[in-house]
PDB file of C-alpha atoms in Angstrom:
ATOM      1  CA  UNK A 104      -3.335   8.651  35.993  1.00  0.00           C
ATOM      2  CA  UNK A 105      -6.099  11.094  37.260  1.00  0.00           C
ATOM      3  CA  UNK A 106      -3.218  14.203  36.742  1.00  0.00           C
ATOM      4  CA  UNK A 107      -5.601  15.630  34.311  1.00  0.00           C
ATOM      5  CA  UNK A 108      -3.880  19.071  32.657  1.00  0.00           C
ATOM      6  CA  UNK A 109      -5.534  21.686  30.526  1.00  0.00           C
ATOM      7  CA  UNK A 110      -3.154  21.549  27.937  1.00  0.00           C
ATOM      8  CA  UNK A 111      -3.781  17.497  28.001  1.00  0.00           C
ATOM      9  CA  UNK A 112      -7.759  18.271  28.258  1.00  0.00           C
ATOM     10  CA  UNK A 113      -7.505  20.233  25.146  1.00  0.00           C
ATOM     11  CA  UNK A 114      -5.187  17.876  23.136  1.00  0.00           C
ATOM     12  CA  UNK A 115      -7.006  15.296  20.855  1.00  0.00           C
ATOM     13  CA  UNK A 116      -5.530  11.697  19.850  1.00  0.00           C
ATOM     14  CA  UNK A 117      -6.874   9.593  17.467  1.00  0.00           C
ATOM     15  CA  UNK A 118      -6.086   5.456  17.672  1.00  0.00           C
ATOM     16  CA  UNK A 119      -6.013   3.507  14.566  1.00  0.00           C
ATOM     17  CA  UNK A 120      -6.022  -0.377  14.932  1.00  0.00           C
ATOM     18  CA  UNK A 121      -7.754  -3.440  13.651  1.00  0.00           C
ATOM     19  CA  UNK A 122      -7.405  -4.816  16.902  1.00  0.00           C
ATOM     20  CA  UNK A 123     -10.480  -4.014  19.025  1.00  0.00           C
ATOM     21  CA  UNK A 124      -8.947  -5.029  22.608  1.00  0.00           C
ATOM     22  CA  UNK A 125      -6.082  -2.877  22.134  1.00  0.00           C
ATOM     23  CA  UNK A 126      -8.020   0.201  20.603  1.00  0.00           C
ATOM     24  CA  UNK A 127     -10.223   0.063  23.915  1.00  0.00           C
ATOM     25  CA  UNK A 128      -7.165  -0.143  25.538  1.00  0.00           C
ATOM     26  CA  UNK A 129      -5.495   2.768  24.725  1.00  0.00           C
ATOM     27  CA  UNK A 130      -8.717   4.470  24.400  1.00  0.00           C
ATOM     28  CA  UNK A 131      -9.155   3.749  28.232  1.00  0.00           C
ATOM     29  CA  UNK A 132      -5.631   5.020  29.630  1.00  0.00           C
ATOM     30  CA  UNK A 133      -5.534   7.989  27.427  1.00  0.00           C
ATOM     31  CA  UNK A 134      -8.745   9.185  28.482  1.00  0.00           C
ATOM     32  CA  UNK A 135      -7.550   8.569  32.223  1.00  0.00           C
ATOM     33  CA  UNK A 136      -4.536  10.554  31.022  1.00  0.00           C
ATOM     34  CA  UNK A 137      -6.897  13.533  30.528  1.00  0.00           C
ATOM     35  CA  UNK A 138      -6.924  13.174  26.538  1.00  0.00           C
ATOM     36  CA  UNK A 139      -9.853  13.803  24.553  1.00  0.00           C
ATOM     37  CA  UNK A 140     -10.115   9.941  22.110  1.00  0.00           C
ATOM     38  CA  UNK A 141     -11.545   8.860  19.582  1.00  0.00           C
ATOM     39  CA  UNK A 142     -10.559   5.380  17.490  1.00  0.00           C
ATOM     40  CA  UNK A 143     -10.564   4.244  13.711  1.00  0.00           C
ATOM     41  CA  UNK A 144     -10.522   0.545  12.695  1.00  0.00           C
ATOM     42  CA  UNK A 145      -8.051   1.234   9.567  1.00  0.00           C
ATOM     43  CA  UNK A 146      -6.542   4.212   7.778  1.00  0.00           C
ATOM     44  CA  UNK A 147     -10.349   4.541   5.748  1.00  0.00           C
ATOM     45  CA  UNK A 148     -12.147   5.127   8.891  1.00  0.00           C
ATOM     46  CA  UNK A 149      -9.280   7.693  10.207  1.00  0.00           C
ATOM     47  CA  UNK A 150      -9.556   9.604   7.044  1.00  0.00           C
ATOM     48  CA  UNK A 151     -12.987  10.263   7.591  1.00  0.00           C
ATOM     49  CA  UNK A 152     -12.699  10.950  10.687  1.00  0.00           C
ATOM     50  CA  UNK A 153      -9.611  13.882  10.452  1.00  0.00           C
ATOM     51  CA  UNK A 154     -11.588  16.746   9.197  1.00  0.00           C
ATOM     52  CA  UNK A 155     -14.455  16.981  12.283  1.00  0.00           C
ATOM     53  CA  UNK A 156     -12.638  15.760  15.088  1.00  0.00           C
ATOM     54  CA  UNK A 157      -8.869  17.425  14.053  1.00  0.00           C
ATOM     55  CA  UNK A 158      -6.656  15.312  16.047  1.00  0.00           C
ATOM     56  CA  UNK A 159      -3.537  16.901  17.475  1.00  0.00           C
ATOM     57  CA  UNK A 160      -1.716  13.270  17.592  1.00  0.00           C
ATOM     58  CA  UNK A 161      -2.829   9.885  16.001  1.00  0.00           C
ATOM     59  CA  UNK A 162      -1.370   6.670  17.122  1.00  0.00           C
ATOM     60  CA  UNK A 163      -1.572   4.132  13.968  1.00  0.00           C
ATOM     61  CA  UNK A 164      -0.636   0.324  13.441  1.00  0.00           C
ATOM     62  CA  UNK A 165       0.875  -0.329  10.546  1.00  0.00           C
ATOM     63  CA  UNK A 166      -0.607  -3.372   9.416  1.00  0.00           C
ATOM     64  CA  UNK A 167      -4.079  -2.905   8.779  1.00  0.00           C
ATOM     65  CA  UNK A 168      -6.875  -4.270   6.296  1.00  0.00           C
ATOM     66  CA  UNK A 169      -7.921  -2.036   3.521  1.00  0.00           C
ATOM     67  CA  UNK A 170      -5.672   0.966   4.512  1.00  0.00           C
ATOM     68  CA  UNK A 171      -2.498   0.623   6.348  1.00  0.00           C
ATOM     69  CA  UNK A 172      -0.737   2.880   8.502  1.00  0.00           C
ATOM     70  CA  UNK A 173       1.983   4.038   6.095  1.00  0.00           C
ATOM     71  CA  UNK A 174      -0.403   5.156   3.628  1.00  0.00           C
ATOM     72  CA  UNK A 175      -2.665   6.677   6.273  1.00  0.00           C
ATOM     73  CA  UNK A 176       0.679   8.280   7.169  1.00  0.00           C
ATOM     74  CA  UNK A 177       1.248   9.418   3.477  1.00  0.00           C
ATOM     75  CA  UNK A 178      -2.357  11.146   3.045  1.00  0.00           C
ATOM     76  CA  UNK A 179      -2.205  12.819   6.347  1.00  0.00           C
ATOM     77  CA  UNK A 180       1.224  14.503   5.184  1.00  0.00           C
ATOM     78  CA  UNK A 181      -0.205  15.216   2.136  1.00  0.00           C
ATOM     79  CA  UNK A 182      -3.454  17.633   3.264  1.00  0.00           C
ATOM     80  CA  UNK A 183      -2.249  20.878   4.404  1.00  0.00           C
ATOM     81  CA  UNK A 184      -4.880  21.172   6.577  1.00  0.00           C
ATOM     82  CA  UNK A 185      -3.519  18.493   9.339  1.00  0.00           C
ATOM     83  CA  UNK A 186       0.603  19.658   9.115  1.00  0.00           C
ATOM     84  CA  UNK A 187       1.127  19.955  12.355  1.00  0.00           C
ATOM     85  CA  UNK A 188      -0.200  16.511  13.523  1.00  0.00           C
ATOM     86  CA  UNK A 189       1.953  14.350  15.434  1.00  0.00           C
ATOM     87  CA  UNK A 190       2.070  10.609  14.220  1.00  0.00           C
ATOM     88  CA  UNK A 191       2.845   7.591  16.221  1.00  0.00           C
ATOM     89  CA  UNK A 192       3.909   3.992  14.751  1.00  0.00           C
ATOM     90  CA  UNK A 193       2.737   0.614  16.240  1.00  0.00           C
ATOM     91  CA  UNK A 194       3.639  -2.659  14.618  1.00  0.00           C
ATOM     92  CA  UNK A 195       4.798  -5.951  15.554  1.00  0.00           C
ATOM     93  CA  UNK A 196       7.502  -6.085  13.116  1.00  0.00           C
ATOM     94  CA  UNK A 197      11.006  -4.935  15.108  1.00  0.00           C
ATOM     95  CA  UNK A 198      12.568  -4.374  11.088  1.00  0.00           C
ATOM     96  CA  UNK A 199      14.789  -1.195  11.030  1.00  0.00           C
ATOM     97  CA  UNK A 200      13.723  -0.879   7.222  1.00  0.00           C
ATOM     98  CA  UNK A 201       9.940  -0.512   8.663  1.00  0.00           C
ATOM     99  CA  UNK A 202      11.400   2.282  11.248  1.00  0.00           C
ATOM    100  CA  UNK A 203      13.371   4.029   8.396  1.00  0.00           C
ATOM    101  CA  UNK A 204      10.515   4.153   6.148  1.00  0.00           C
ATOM    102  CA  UNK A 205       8.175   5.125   9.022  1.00  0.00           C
ATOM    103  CA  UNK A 206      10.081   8.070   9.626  1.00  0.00           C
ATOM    104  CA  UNK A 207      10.803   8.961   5.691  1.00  0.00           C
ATOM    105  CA  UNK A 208       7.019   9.452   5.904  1.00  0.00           C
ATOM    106  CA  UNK A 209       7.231  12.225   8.349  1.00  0.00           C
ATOM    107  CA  UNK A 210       6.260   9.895  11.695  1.00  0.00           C
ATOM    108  CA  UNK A 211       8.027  11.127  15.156  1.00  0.00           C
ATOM    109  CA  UNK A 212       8.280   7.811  16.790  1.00  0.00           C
ATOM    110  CA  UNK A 213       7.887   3.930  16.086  1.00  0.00           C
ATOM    111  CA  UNK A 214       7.284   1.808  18.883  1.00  0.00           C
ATOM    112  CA  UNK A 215       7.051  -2.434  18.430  1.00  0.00           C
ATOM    113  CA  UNK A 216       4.435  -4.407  20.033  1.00  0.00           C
ATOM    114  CA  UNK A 217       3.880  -5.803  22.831  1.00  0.00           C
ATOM    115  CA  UNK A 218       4.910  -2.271  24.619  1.00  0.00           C
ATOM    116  CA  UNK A 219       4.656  -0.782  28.302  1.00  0.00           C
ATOM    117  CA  UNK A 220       1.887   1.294  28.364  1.00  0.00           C
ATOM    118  CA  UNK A 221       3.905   3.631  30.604  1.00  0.00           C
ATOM    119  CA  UNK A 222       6.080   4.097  28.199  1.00  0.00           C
ATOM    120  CA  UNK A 223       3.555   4.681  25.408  1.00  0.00           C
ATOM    121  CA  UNK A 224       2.266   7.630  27.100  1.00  0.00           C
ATOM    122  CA  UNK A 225       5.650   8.799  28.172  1.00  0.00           C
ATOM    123  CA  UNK A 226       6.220   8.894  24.434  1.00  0.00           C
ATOM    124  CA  UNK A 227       2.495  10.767  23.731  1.00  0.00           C
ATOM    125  CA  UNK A 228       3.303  13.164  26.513  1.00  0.00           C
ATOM    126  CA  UNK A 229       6.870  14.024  24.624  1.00  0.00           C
ATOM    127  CA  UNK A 230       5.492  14.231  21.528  1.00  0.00           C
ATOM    128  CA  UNK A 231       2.627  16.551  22.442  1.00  0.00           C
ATOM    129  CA  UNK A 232       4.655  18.666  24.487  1.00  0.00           C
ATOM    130  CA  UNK A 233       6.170  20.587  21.674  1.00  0.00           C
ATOM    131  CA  UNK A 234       2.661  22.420  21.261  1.00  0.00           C
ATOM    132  CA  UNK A 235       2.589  24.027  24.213  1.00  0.00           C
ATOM    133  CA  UNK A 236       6.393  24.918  23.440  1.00  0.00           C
ATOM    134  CA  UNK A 237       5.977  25.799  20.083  1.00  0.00           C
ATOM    135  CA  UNK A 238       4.008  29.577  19.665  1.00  0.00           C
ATOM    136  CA  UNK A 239       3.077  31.317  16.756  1.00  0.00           C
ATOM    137  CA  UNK A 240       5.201  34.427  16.990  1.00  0.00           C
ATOM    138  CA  UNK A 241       3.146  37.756  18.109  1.00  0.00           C
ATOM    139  CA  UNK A 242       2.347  39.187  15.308  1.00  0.00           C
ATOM    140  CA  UNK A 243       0.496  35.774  13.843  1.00  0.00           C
ATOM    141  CA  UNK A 244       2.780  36.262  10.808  1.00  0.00           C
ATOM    142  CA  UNK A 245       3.377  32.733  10.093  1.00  0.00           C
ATOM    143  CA  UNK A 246       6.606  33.106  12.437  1.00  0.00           C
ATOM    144  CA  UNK A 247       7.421  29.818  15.185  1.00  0.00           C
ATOM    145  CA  UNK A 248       9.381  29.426  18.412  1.00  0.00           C
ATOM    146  CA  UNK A 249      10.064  27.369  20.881  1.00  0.00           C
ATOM    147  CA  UNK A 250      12.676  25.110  22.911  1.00  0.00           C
ATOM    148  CA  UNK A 251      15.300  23.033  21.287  1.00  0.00           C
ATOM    149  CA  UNK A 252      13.845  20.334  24.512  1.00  0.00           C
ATOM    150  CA  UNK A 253      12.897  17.410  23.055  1.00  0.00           C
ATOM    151  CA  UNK A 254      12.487  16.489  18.921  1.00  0.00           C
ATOM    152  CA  UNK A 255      11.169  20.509  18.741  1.00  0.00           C
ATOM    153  CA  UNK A 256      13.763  21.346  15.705  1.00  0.00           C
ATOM    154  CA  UNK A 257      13.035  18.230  14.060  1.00  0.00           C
ATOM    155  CA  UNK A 258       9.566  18.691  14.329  1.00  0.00           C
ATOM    156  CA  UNK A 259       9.595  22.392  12.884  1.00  0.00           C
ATOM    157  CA  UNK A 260      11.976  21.213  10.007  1.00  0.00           C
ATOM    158  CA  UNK A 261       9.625  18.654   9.087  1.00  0.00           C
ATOM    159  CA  UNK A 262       6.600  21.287   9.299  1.00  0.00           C
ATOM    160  CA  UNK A 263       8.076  23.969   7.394  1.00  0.00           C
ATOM    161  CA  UNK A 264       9.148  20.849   4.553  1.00  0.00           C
ATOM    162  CA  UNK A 265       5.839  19.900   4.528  1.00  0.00           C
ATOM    163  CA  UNK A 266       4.656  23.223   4.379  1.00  0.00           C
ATOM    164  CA  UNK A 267       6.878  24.159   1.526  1.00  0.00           C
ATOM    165  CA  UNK A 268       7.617  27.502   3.856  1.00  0.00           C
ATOM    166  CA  UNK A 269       9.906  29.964   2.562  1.00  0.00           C
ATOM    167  CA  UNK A 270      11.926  32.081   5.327  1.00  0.00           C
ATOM    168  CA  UNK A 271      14.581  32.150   8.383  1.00  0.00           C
ATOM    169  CA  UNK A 272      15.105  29.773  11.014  1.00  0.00           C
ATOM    170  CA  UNK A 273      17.368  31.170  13.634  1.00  0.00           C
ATOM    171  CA  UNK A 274      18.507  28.949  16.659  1.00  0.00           C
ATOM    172  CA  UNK A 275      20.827  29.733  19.464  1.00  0.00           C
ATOM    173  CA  UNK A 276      21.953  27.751  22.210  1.00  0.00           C
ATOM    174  CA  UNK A 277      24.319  29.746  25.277  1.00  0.00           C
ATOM    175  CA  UNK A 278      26.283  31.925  23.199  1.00  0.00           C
ATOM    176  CA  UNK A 279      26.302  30.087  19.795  1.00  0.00           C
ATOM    177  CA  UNK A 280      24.194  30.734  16.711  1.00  0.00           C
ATOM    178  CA  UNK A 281      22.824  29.033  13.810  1.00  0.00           C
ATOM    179  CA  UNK A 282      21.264  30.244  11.249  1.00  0.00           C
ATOM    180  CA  UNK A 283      19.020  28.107   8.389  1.00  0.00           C
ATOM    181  CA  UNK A 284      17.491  29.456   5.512  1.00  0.00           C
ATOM    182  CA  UNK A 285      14.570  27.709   3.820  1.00  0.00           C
ATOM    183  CA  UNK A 286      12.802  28.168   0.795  1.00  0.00           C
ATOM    184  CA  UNK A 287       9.739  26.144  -0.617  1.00  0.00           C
ATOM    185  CA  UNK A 288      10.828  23.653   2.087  1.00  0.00           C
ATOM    186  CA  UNK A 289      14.321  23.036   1.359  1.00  0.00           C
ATOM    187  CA  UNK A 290      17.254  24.140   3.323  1.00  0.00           C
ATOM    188  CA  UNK A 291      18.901  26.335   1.026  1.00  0.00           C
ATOM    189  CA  UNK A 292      21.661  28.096   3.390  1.00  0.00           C
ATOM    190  CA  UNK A 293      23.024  27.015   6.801  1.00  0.00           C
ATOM    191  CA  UNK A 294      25.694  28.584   8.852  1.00  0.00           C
ATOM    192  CA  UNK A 295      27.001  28.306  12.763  1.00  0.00           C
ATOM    193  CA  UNK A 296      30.415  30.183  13.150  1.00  0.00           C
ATOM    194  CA  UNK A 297      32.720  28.627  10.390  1.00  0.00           C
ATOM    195  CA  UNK A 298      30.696  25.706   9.530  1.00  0.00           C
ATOM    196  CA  UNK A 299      28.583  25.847   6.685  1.00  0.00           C
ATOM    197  CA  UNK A 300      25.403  23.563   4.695  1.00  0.00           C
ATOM    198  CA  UNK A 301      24.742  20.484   6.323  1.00  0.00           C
ATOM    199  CA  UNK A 302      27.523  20.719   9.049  1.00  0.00           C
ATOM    200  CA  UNK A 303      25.920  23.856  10.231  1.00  0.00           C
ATOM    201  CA  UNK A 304      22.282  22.206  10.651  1.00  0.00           C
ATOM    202  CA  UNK A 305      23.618  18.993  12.739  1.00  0.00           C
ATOM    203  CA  UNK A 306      25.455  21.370  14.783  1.00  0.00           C
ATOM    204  CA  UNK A 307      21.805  22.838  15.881  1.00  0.00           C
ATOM    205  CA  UNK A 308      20.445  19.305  15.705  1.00  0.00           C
ATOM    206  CA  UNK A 309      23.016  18.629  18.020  1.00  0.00           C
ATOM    207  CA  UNK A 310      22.237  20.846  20.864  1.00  0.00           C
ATOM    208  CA  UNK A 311      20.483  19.448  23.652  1.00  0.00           C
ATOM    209  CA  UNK A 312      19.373  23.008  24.925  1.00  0.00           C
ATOM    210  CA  UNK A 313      18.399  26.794  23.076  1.00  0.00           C
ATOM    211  CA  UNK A 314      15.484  28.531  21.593  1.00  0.00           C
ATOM    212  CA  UNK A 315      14.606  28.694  17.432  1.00  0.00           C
ATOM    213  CA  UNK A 316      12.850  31.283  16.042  1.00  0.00           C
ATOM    214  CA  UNK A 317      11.198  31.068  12.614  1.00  0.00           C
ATOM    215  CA  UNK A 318      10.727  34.111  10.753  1.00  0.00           C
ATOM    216  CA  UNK A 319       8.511  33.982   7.407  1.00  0.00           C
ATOM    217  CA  UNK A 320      10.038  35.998   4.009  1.00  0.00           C
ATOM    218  CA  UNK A 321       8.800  35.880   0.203  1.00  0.00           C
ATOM    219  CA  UNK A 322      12.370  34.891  -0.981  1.00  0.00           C
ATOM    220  CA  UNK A 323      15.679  34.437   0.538  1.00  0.00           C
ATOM    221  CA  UNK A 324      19.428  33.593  -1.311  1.00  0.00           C
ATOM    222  CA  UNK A 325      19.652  30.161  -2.349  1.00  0.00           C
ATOM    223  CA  UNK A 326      23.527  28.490  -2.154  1.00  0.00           C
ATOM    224  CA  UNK A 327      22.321  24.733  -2.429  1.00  0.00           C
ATOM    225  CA  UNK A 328      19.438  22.515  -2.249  1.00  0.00           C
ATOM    226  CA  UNK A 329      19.519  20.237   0.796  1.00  0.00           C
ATOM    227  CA  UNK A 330      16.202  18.384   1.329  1.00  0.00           C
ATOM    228  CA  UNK A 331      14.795  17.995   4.838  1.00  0.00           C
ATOM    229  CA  UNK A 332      13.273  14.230   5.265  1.00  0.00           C
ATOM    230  CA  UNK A 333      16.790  13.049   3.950  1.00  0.00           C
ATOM    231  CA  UNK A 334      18.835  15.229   6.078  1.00  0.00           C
ATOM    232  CA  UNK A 335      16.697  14.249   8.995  1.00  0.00           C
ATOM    233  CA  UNK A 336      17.372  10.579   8.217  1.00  0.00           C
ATOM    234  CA  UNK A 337      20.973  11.083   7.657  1.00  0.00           C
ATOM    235  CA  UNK A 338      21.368  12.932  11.154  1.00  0.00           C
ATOM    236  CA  UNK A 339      19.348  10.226  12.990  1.00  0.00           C
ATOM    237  CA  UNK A 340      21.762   7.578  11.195  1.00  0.00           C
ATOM    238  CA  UNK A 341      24.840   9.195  12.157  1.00  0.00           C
ATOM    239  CA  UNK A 342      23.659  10.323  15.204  1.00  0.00           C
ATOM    240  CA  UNK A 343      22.704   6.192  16.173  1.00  0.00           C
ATOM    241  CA  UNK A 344      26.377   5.217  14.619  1.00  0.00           C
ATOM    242  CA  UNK A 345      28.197   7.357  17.018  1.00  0.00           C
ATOM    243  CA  UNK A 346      26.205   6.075  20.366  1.00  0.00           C
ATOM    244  CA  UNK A 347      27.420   2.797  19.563  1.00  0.00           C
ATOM    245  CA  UNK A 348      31.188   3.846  18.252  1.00  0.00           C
ATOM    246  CA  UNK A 349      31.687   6.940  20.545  1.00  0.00           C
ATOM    247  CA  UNK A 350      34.841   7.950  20.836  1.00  0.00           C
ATOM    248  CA  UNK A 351      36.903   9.549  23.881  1.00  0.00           C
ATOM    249  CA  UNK A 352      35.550  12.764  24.659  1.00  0.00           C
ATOM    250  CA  UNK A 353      37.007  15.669  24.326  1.00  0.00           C
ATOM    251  CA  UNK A 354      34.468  17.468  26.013  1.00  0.00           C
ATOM    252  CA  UNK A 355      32.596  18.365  24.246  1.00  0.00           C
ATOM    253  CA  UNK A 356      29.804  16.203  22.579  1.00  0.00           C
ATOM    254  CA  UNK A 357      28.412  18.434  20.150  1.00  0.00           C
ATOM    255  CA  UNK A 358      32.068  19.039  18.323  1.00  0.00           C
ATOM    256  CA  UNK A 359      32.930  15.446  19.076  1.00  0.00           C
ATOM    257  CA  UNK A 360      29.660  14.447  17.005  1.00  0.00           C
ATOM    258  CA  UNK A 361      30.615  16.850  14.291  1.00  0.00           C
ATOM    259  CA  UNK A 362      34.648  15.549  13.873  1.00  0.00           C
ATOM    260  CA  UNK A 363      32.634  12.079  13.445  1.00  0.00           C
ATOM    261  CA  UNK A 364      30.721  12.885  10.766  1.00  0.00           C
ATOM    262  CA  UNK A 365      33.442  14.816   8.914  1.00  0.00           C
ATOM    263  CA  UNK A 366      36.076  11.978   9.535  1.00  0.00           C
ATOM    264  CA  UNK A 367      32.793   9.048   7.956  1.00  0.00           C
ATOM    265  CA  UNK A 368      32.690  11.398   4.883  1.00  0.00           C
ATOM    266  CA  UNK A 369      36.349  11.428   4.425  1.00  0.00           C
ATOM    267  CA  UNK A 370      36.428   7.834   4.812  1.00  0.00           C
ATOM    268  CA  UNK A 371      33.701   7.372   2.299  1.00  0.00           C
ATOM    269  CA  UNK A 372      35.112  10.346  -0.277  1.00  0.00           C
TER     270      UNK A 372
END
């Protein structure tokens, strides 16, 4: 664990837990890990904490004594100054509804006690990694881009909600294009070849590899109102129903994944 990078040197995490063996804990391994640490006893202590030391991730319990982690999660979202922080879930409670609400809150993972602690950093590493992927564009405009690797569209959907941004995101993967419109934080046009609105934005969800490129404008044309943090949880359900009910492949996943989710609205119409 003595791999220490600069980009890890530089990042800043910020463990929030009632329970003093595991805080020291995580404390220990992420400093070994070459993170910068420092720990809160509830969500109280965290708030107070935010504004001098700025945390880049914060890994929260969710059960906690005067402040819990959802409603840490909540005022975190809320201030505009901390919109780009990563947030991490623990709890001992393996309910889905905990996970669903979790992410509703704008969280990016959700991992149950008693955990590997491999795995917890394999999951801190992933998460963090789209910072070093994700680059304000040259001009420092306001524009973003960055890989598709990883949760990186997710995560810049979620930013620009949060955000209430207003402008273009365009994302390509081999020789396709897709092409999102957003205003005040709402997809408001979506388009890849002939599909259009929501189709159009799992497509892009859907690829494993491209670039996006977000490009900031004072207005653009609004067709329809689709908001992200539902969309997001829509296209992780569907996305988890067709794992477990995939059907014979075509070849190809991506339009395999999108004839599934047209065939469960036409069952449900």
């Amino acid at each position: 664990m003595n791999n220490k990078t600069k980009a890890q040197m530089s990042k800043r995490v910020l463990i929030v837990d009632d329970e003093a063996r595991l805080r020291t804990i995580l404390e220990r391994v992420l400093n070994e890990r070459g993170y910068a640490v420092k720990t809160a006893v509830n969500g109280n202590d965290a708030l107070r904490q935010m504004p001098s030391f700025n945390p880049h991730l914060i890994i929260a319990d969710v059960a906690m004594p005067e402040m819990d982690g959802f409603e840490l999660c909540r005022n975190v979202r809320a201030d505009g100054r901390f919109g780009s922080v990563r947030f991490i879930f623990l709890t001992a409670k393996d309910a889905r509804e905990d996970e669903i609400e979790g992410l509703s809150l704008g969280a990016d993972d959700y991992i149950t006690k008693p955990f590997d602690v491999d795995k917890l950093l394999a999951r801190v590493d992933a998460r963090l990694r789209w910072l070093d992927n994700v680059k304000l564009g040259p001009s420092s405009d306001g524009s973003l881009e960055g890989s598709l690797a990883g949760r990186n569209l997710i995560d810049i959907l979620q930013i620009l909600e949060l955000g209430q941004k207003t402008g273009s995101v365009s994302v390509t993967s081999e020789n396709q294009e897709a092409i999102i419109l957003i205003s005040n934080g709402e997809v408001v046009q979506a388009t890849c070849g002939k599909k259009k609105g929501k189709i159009a934005v799992f497509t892009a969800l859907a690829w494993p590899e491209g670039r996006f490129f977000f490009n900031p404008f004072e207005e653009v044309q609004v067709e329809e109102r689709l908001k992200i943090t539902p969309l997001l949880l829509e296209w992780a359900k569907v996305a988890d129903e067709f794992e477990k009910n995939k059907p014979i492949s075509s070849g190809n996943i991506v339009e395999d994944f999108i004839r599934y989710v047209r065939e469960r609205e036409n069952e449900g119409s």
